[in-house]
N, CA, C and O atoms as a Tinker XYZ file with bonds, in Angstrom:
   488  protein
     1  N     94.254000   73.235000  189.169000    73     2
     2  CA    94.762000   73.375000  187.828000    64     1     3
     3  C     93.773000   72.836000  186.787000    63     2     4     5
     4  O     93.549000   73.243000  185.648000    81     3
     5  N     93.324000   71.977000  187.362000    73     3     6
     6  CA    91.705000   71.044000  186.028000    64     5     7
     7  C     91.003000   72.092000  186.016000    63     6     8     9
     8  O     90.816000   72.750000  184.993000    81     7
     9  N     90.705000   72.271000  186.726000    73     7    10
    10  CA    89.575000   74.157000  187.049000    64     9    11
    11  C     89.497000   74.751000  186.167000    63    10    12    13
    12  O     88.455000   75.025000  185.571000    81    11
    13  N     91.075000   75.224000  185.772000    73    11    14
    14  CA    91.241000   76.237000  184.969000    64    13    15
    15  C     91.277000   76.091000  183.727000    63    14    16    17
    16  O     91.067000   76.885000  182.810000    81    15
    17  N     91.708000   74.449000  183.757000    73    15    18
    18  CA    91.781000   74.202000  182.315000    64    17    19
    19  C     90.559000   73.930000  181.775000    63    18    20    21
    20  O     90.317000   74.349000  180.643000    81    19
    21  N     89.501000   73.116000  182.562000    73    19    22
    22  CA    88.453000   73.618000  181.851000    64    21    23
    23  C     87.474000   74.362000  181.996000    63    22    24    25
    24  O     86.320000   73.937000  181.960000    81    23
    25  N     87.841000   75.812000  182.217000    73    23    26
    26  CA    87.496000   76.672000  182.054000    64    25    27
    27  C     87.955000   77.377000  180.834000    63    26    28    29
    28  O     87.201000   78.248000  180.400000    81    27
    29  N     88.884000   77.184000  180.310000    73    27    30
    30  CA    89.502000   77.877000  179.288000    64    29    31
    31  C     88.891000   76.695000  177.951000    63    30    32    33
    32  O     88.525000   77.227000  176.903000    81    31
    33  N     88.834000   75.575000  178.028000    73    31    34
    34  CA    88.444000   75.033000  177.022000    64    33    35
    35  C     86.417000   75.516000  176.875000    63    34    36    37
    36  O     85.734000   75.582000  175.853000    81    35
    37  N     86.145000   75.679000  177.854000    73    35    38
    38  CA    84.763000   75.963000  177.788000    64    37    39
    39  C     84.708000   77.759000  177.247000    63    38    40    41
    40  O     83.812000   78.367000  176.663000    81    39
    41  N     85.758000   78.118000  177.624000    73    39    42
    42  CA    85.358000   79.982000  176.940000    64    41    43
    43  C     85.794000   79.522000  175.174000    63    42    44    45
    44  O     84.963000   79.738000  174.292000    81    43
    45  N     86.670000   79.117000  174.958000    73    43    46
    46  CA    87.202000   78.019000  173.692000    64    45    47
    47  C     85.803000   77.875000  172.764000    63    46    48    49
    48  O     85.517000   78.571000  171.790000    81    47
    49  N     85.128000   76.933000  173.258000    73    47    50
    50  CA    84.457000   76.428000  173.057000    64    49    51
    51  C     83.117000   77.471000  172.717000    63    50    52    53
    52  O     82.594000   77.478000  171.603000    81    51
    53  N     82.710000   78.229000  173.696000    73    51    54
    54  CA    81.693000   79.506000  173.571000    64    53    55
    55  C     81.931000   80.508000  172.500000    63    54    56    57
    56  O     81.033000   81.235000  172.075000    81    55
    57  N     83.468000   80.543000  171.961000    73    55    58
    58  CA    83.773000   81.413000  171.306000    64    57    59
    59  C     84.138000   81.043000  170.139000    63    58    60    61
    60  O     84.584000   81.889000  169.365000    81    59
    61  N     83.999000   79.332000  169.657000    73    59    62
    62  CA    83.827000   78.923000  168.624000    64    61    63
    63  C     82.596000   79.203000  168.230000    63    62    64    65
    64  O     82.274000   80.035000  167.383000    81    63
    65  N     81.640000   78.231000  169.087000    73    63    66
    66  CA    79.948000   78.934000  169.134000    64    65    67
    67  C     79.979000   79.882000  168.431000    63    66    68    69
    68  O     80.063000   79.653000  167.224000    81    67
    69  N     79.924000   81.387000  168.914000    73    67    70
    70  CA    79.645000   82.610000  168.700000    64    69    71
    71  C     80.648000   82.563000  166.670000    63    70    72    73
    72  O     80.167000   82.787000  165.560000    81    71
    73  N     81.655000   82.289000  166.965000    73    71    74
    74  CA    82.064000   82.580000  165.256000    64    73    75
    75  C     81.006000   81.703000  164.237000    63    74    76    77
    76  O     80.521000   82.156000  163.200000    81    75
    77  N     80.825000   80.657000  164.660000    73    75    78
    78  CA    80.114000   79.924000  163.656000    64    77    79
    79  C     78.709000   80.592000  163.691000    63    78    80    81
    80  O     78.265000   80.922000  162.592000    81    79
    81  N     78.100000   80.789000  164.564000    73    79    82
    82  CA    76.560000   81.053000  164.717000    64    81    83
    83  C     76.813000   82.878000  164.096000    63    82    84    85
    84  O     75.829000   83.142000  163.406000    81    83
    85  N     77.470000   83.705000  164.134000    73    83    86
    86  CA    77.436000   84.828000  164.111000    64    85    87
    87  C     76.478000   84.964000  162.433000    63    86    88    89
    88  O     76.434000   84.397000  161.342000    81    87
    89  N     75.894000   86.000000  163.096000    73    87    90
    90  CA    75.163000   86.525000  161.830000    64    89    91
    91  C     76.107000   87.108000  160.119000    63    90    92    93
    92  O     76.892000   88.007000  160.419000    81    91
    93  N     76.134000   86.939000  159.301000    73    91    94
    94  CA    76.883000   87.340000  158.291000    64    93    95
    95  C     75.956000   88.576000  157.592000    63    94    96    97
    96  O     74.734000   88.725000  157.590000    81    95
    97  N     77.147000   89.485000  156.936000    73    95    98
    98  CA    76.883000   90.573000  156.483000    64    97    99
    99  C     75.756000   90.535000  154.798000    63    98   100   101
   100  O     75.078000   91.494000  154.428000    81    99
   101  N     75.858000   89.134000  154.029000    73    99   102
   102  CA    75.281000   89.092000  152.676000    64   101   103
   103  C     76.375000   88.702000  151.689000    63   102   104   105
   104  O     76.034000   88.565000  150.514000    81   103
   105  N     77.537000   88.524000  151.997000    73   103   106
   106  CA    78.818000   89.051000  151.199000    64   105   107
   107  C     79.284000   87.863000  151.168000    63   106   108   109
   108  O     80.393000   87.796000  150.639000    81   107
   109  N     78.797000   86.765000  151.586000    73   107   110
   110  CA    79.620000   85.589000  151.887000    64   109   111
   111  C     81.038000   85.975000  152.512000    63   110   112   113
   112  O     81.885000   85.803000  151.635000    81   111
   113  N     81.447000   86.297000  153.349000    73   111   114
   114  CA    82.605000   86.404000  153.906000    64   113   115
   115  C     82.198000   86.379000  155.621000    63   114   116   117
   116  O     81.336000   86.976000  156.266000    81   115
   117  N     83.260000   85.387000  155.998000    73   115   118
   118  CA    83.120000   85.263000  157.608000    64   117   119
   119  C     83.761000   86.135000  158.174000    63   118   120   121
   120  O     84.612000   86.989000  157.929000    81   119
   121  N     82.519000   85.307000  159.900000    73   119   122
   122  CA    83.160000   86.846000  160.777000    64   121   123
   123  C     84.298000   87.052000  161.272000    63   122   124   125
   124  O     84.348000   87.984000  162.074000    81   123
   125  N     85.517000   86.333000  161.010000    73   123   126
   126  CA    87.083000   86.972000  161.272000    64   125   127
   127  C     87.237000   88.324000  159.678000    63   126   128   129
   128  O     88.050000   89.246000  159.625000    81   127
   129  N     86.361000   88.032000  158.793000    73   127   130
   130  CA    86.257000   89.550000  157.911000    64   129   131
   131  C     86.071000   90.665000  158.164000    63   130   132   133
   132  O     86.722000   91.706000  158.249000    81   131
   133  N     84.299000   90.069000  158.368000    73   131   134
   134  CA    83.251000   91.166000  159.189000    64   133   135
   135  C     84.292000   91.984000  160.522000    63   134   136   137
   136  O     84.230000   93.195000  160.733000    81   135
   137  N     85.075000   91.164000  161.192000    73   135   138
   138  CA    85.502000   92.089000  162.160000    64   137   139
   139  C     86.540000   92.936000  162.106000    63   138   140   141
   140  O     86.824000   93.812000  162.923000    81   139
   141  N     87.357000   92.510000  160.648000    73   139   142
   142  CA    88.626000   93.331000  160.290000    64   141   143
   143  C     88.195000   94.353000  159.656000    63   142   144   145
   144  O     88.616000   95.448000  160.029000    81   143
   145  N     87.167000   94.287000  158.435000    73   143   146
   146  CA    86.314000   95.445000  158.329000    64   145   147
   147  C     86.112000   96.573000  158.908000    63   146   148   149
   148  O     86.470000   97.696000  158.551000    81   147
   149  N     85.156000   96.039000  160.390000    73   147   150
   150  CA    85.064000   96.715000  161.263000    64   149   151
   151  C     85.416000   97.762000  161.676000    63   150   152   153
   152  O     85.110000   98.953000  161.728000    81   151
   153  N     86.621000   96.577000  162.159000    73   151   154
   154  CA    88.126000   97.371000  162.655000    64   153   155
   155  C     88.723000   98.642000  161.953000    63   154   156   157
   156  O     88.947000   99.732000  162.479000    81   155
   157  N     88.965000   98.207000  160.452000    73   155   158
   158  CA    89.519000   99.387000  159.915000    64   157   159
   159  C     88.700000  100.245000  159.746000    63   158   160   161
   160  O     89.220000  101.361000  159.755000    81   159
   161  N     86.995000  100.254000  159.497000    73   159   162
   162  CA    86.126000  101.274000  159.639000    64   161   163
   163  C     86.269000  101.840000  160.633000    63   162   164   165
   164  O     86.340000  103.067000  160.555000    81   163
   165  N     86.363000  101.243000  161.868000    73   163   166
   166  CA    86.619000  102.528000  163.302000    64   165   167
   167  C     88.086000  103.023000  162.945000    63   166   168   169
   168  O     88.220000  104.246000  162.980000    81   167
   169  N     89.089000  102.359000  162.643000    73   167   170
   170  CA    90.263000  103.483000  162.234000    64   169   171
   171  C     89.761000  104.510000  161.352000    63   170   172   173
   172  O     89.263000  105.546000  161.793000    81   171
   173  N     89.842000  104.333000  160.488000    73   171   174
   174  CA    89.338000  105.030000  159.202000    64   173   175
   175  C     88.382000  105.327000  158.546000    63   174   176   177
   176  O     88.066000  105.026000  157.395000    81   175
   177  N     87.874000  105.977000  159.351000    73   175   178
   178  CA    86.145000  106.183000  158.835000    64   177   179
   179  C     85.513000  106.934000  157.850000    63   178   180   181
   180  O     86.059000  107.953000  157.427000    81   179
   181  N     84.307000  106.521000  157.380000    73   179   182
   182  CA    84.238000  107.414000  155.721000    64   181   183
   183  C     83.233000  108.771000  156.057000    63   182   184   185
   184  O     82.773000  109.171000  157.127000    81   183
   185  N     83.146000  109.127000  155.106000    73   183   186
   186  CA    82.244000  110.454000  155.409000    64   185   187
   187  C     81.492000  110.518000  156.034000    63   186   188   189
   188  O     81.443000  111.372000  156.919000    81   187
   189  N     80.216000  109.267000  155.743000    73   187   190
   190  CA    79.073000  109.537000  156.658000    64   189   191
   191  C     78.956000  109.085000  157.986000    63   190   192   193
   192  O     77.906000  109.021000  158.625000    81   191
   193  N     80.128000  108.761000  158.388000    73   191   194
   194  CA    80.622000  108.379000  159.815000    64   193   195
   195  C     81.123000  109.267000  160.479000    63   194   196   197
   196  O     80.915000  109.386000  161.686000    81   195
   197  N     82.038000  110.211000  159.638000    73   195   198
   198  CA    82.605000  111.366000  160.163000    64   197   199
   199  C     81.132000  112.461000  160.528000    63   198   200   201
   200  O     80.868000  112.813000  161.678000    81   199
   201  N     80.583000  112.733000  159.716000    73   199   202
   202  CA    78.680000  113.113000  159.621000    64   201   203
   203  C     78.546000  113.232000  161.047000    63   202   204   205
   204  O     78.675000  114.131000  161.878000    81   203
   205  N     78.142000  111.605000  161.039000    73   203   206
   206  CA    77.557000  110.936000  162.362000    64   205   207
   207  C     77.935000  111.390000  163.974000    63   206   208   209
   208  O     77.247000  111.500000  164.988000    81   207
   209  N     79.542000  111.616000  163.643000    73   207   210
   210  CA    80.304000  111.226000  164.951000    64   209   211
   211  C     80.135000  113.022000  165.630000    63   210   212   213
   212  O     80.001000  113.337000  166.812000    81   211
   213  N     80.209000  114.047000  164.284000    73   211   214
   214  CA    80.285000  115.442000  164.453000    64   213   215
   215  C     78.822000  115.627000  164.861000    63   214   216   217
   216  O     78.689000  116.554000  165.661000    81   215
   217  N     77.684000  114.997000  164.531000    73   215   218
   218  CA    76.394000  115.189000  165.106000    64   217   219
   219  C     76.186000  114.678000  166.125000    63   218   220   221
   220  O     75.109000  114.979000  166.638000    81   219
   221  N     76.918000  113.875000  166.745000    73   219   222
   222  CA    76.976000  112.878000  168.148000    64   221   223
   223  C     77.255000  114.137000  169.124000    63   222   224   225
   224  O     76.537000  114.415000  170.083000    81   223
   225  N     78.318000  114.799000  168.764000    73   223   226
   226  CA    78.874000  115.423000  169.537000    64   225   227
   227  C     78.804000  116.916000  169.855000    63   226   228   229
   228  O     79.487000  117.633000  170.586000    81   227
   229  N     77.416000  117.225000  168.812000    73   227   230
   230  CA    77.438000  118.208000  169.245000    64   229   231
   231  C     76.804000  118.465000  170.721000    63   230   232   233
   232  O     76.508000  117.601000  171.547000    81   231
   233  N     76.658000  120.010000  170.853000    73   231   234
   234  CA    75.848000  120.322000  172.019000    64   233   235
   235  C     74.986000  120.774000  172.545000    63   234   236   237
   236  O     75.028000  122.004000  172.581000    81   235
   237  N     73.809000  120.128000  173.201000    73   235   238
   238  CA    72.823000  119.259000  173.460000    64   237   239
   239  C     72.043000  121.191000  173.661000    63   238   240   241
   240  O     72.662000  122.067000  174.265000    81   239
   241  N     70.767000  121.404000  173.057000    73   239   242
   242  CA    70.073000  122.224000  173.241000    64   241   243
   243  C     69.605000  122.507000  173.932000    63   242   244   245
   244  O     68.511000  121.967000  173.773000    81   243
   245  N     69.540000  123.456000  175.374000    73   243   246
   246  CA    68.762000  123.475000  176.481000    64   245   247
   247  C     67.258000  124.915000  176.565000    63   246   248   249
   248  O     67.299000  126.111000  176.853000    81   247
   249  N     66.330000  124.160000  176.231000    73   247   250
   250  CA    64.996000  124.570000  175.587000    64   249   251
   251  C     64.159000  124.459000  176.630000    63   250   252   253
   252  O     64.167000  123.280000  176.986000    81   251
   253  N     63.268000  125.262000  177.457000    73   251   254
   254  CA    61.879000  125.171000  177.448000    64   253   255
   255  C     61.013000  124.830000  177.162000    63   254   256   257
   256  O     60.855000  124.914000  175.944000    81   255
   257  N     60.056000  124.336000  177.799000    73   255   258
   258  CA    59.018000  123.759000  177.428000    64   257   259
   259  C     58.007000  124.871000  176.640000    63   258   260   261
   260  O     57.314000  124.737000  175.631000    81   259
   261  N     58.213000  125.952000  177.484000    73   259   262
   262  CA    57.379000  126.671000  177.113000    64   261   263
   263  C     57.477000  127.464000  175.646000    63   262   264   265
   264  O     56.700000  127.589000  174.699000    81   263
   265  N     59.095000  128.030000  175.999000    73   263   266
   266  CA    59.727000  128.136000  174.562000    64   265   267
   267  C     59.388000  127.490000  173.317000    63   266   268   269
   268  O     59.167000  128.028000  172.232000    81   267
   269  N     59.372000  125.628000  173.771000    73   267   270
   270  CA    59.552000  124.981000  172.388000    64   269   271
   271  C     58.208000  125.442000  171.998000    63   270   272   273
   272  O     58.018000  125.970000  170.902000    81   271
   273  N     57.222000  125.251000  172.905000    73   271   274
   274  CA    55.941000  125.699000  171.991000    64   273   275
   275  C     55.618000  127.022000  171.537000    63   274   276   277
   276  O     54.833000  127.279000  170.624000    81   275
   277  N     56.234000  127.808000  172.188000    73   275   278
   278  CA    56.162000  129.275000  171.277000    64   277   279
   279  C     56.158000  129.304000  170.039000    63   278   280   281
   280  O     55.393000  129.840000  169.237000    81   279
   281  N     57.599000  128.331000  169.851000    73   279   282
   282  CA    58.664000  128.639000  168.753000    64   281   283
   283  C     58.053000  127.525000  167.290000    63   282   284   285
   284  O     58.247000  127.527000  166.075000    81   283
   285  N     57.192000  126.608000  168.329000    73   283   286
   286  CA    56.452000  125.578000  166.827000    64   285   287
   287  C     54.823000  126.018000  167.080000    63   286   288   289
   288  O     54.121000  125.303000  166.365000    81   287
   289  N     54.147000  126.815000  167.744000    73   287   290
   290  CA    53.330000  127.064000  167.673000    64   289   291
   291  C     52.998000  127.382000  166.169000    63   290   292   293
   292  O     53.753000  127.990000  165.410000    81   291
   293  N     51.374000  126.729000  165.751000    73   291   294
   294  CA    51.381000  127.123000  164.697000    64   293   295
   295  C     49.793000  128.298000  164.551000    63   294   296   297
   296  O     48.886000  128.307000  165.384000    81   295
   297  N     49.842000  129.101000  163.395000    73   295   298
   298  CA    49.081000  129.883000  163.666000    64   297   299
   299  C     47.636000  129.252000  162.759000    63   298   300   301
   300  O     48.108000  128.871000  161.688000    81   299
   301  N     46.079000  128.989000  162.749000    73   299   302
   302  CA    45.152000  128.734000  162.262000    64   301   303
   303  C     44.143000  128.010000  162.669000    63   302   304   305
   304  O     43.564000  128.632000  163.559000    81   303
   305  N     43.573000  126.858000  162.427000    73   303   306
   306  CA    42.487000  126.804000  162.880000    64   305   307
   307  C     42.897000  125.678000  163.890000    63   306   308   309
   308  O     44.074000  125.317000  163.901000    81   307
   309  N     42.001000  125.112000  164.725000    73   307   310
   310  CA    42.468000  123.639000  166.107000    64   309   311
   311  C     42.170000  122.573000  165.103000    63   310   312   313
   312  O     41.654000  122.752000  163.999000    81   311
   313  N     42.552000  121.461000  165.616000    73   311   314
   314  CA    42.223000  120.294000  164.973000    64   313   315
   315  C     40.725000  119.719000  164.538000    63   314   316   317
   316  O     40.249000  118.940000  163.713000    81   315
   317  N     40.216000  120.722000  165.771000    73   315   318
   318  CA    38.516000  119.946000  165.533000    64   317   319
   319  C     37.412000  121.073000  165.626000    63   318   320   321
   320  O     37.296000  121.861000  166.565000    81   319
   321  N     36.619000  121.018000  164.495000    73   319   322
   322  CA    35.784000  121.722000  163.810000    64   321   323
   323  C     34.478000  121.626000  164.601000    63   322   324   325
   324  O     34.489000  120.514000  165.129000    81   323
   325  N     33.286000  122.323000  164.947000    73   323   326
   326  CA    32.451000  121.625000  165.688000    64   325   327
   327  C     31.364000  121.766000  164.469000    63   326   328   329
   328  O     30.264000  121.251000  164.668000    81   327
   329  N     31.531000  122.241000  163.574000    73   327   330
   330  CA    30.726000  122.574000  162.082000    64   329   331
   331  C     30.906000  121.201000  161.387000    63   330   332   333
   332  O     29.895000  120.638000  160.969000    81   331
   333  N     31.899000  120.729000  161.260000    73   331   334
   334  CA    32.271000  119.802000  160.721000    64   333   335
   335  C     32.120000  118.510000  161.441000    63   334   336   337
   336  O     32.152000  117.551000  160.669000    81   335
   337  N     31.941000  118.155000  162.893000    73   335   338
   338  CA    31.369000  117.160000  163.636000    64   337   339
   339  C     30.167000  117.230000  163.335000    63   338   340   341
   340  O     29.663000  116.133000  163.100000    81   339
   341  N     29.027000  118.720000  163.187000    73   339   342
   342  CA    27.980000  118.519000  163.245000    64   341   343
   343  C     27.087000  117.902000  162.194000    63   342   344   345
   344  O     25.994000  117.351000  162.323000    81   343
   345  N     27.861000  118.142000  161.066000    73   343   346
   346  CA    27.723000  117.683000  159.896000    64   345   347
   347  C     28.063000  115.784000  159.728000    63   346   348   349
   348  O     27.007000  115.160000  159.621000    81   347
   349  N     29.231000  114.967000  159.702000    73   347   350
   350  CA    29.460000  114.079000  160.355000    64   349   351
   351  C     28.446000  113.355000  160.721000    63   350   352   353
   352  O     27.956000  112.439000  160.061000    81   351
   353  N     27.994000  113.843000  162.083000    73   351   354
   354  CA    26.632000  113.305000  162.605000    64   353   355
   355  C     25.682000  113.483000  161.891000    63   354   356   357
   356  O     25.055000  112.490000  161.524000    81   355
   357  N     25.309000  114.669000  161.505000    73   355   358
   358  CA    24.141000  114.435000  160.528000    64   357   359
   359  C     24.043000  113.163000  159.287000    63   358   360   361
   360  O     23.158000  112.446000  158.820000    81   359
   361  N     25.212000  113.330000  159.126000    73   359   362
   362  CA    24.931000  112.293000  157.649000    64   361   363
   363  C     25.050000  110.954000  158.267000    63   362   364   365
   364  O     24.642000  109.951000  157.681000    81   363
   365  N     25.703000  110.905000  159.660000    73   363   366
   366  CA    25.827000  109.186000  160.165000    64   365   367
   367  C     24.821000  109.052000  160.359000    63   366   368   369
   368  O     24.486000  107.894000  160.107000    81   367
   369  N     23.508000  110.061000  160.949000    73   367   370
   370  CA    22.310000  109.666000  161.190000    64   369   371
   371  C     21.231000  109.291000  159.710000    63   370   372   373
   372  O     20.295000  108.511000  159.534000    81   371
   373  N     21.678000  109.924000  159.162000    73   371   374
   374  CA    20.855000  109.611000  157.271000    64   373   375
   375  C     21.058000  108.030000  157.303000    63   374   376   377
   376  O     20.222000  107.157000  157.073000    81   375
   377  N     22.760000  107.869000  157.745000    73   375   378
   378  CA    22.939000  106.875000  156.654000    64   377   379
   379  C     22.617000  105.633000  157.524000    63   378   380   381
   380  O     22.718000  104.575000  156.903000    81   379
   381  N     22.227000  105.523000  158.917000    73   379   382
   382  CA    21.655000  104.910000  159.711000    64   381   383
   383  C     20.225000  104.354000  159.350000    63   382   384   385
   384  O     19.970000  103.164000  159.165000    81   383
   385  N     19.051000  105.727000  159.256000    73   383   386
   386  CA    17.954000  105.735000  159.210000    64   385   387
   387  C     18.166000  104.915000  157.815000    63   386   388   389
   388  O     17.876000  103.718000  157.829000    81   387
   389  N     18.562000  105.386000  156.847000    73   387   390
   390  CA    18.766000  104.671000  155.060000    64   389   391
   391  C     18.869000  102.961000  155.658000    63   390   392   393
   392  O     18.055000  102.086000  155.361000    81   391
   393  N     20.195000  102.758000  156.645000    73   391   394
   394  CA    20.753000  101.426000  156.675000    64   393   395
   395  C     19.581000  100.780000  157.832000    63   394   396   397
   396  O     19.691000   99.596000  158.150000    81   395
   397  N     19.019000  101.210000  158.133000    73   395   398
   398  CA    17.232000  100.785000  158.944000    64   397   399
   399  C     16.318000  100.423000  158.155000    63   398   400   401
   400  O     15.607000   99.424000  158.259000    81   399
   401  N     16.309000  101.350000  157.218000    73   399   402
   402  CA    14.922000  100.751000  156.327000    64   401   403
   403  C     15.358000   99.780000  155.210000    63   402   404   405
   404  O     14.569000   99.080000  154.576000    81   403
   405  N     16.699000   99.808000  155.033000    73   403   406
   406  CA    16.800000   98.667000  153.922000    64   405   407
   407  C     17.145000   97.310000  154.593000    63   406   408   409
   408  O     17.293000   96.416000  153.760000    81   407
   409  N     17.302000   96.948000  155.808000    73   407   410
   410  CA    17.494000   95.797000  156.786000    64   409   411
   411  C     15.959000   95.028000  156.599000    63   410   412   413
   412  O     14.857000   95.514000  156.853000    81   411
   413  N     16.269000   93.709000  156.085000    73   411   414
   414  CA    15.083000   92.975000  156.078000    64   413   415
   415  C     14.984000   92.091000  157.705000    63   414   416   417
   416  O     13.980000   91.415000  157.933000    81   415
   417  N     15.815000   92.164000  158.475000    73   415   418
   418  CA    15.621000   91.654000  158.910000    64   417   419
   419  C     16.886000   91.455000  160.481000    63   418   420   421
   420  O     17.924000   90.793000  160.461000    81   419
   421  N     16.410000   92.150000  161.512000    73   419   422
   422  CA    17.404000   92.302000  162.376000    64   421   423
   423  C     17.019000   91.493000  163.560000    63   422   424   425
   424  O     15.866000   91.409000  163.984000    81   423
   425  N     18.452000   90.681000  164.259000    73   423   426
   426  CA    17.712000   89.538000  165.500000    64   425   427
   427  C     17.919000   90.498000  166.386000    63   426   428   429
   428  O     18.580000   91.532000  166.288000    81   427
   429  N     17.189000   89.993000  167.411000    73   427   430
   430  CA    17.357000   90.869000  168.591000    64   429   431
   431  C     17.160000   90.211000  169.456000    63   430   432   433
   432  O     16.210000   89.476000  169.189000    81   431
   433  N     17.800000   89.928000  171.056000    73   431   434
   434  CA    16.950000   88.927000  171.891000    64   433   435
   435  C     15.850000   89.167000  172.576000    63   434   436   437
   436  O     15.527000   90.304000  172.919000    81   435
   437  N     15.232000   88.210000  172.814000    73   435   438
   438  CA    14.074000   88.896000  173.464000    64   437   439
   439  C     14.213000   89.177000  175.142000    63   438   440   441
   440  O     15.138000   88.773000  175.847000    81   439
   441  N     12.959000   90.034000  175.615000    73   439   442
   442  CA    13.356000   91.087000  177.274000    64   441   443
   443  C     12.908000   89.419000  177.654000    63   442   444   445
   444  O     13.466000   89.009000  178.671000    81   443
   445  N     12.486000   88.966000  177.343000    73   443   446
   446  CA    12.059000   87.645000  178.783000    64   445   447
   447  C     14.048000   86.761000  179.161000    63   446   448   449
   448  O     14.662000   86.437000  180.178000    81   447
   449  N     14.303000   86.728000  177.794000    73   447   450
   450  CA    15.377000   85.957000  177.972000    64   449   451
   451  C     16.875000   86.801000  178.864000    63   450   452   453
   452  O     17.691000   86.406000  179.696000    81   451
   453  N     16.665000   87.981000  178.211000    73   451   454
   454  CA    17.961000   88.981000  178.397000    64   453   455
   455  C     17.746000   89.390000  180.169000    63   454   456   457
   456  O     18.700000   89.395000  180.947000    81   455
   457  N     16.411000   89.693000  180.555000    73   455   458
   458  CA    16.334000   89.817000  181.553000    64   457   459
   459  C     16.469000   88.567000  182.792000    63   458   460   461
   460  O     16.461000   88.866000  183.986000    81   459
   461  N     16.593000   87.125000  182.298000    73   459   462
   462  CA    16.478000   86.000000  183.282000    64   461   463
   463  C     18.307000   85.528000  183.198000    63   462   464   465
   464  O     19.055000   84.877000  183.927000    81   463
   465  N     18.466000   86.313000  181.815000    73   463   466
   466  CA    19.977000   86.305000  182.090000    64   465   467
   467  C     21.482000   87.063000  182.961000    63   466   468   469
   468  O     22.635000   86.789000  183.294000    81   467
   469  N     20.421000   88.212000  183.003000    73   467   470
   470  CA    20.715000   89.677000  183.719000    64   469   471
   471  C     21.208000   89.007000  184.874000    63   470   472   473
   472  O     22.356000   88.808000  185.274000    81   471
   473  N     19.567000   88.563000  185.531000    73   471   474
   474  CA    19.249000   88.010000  186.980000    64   473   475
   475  C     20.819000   86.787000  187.302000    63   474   476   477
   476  O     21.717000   86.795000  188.144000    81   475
   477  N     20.450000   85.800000  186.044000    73   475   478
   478  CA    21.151000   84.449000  186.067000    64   477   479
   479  C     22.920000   85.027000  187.182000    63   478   480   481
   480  O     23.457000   84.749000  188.255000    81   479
   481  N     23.181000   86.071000  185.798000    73   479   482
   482  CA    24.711000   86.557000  186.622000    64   481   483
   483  C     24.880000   87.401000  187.420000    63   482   484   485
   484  O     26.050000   87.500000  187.790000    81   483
   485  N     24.303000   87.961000  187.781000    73   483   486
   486  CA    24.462000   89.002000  189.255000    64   485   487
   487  C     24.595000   88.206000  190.049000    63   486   488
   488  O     24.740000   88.530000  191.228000    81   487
C-alpha cells in the first residue's frame, strides 16, 4: 500500500513539474488556459484548421518517377555552359597572372626543408 502511495505522490509531483515549467503561449495566461484553449480549438476549429485537416486528408498522388520528370521537365538550355566555364577560366587566369605581378613578396618553403619533412613523416 506505501508503494502505491508513493507512487501517486511522485506522478503528483511530475505533473506539478510539467505545469509550472510548461512553456507559455506570450499572453500571460497559464497552462490550465493554454489547454482549455486547446481543447475548444480541437472542438471547434477555425478556418484555417478546417484548410489544414481537408488537405491532410486528401488522397495521396501515385506518380512515377518517370512521369514526374516528364511532367516538370523543363525545356532550354542545362545548367552548365562550357562557353561560359571557358571564359571563367580565362579571366581567373588574367586575374592570377595580374595578382602575381603585383605580389611583392610571396613565402614559400624551401625543397631542402619540405623534403626532410616529407622523409621526417613517412
Amino acid at each position: 500500500m506505501a508503494v502505491v502511495i508513493w507512487i501517486l505522490v511522485a506522478l503528483l509531483a511530475a505533473a506539478a513539474v510539467l505545469v509550472v515549467v510548461s512553456p507559455s503561449t506570450g499572453e500571460n495566461d497559464n497552462p490550465w488556459r493554454a489547454f482549455r484553449r486547446g481543447l475548444q480549438a480541437r472542438r471547434h476549429p477555425d478556418a484555417q484548421q478546417d484548410e489544414a485537416a481537408r488537405a491532410a486528408s486528401a488522397d495521396p498522388v501515385d506518380l512515377s518517377l518517370a512521369d514526374f520528370l516528364r511532367a516538370t521537365a523543363s525545356e532550354g538550355d542545362g545548367y552548365l555552359q562550357p562557353e561560359e566555364l571557358v571564359e571563367d577560366l580565362r579571366t581567373a587566369r588574367e586575374r592570377a597572372r595580374t595578382a602575381r605581378g603585383r605580389a611583392a613578396h610571396v613565402v614559400r618553403p624551401r625543397r631542402d626543408h619540405a623534403a626532410a619533412r616529407d622523409h621526417a613523416g613517412a
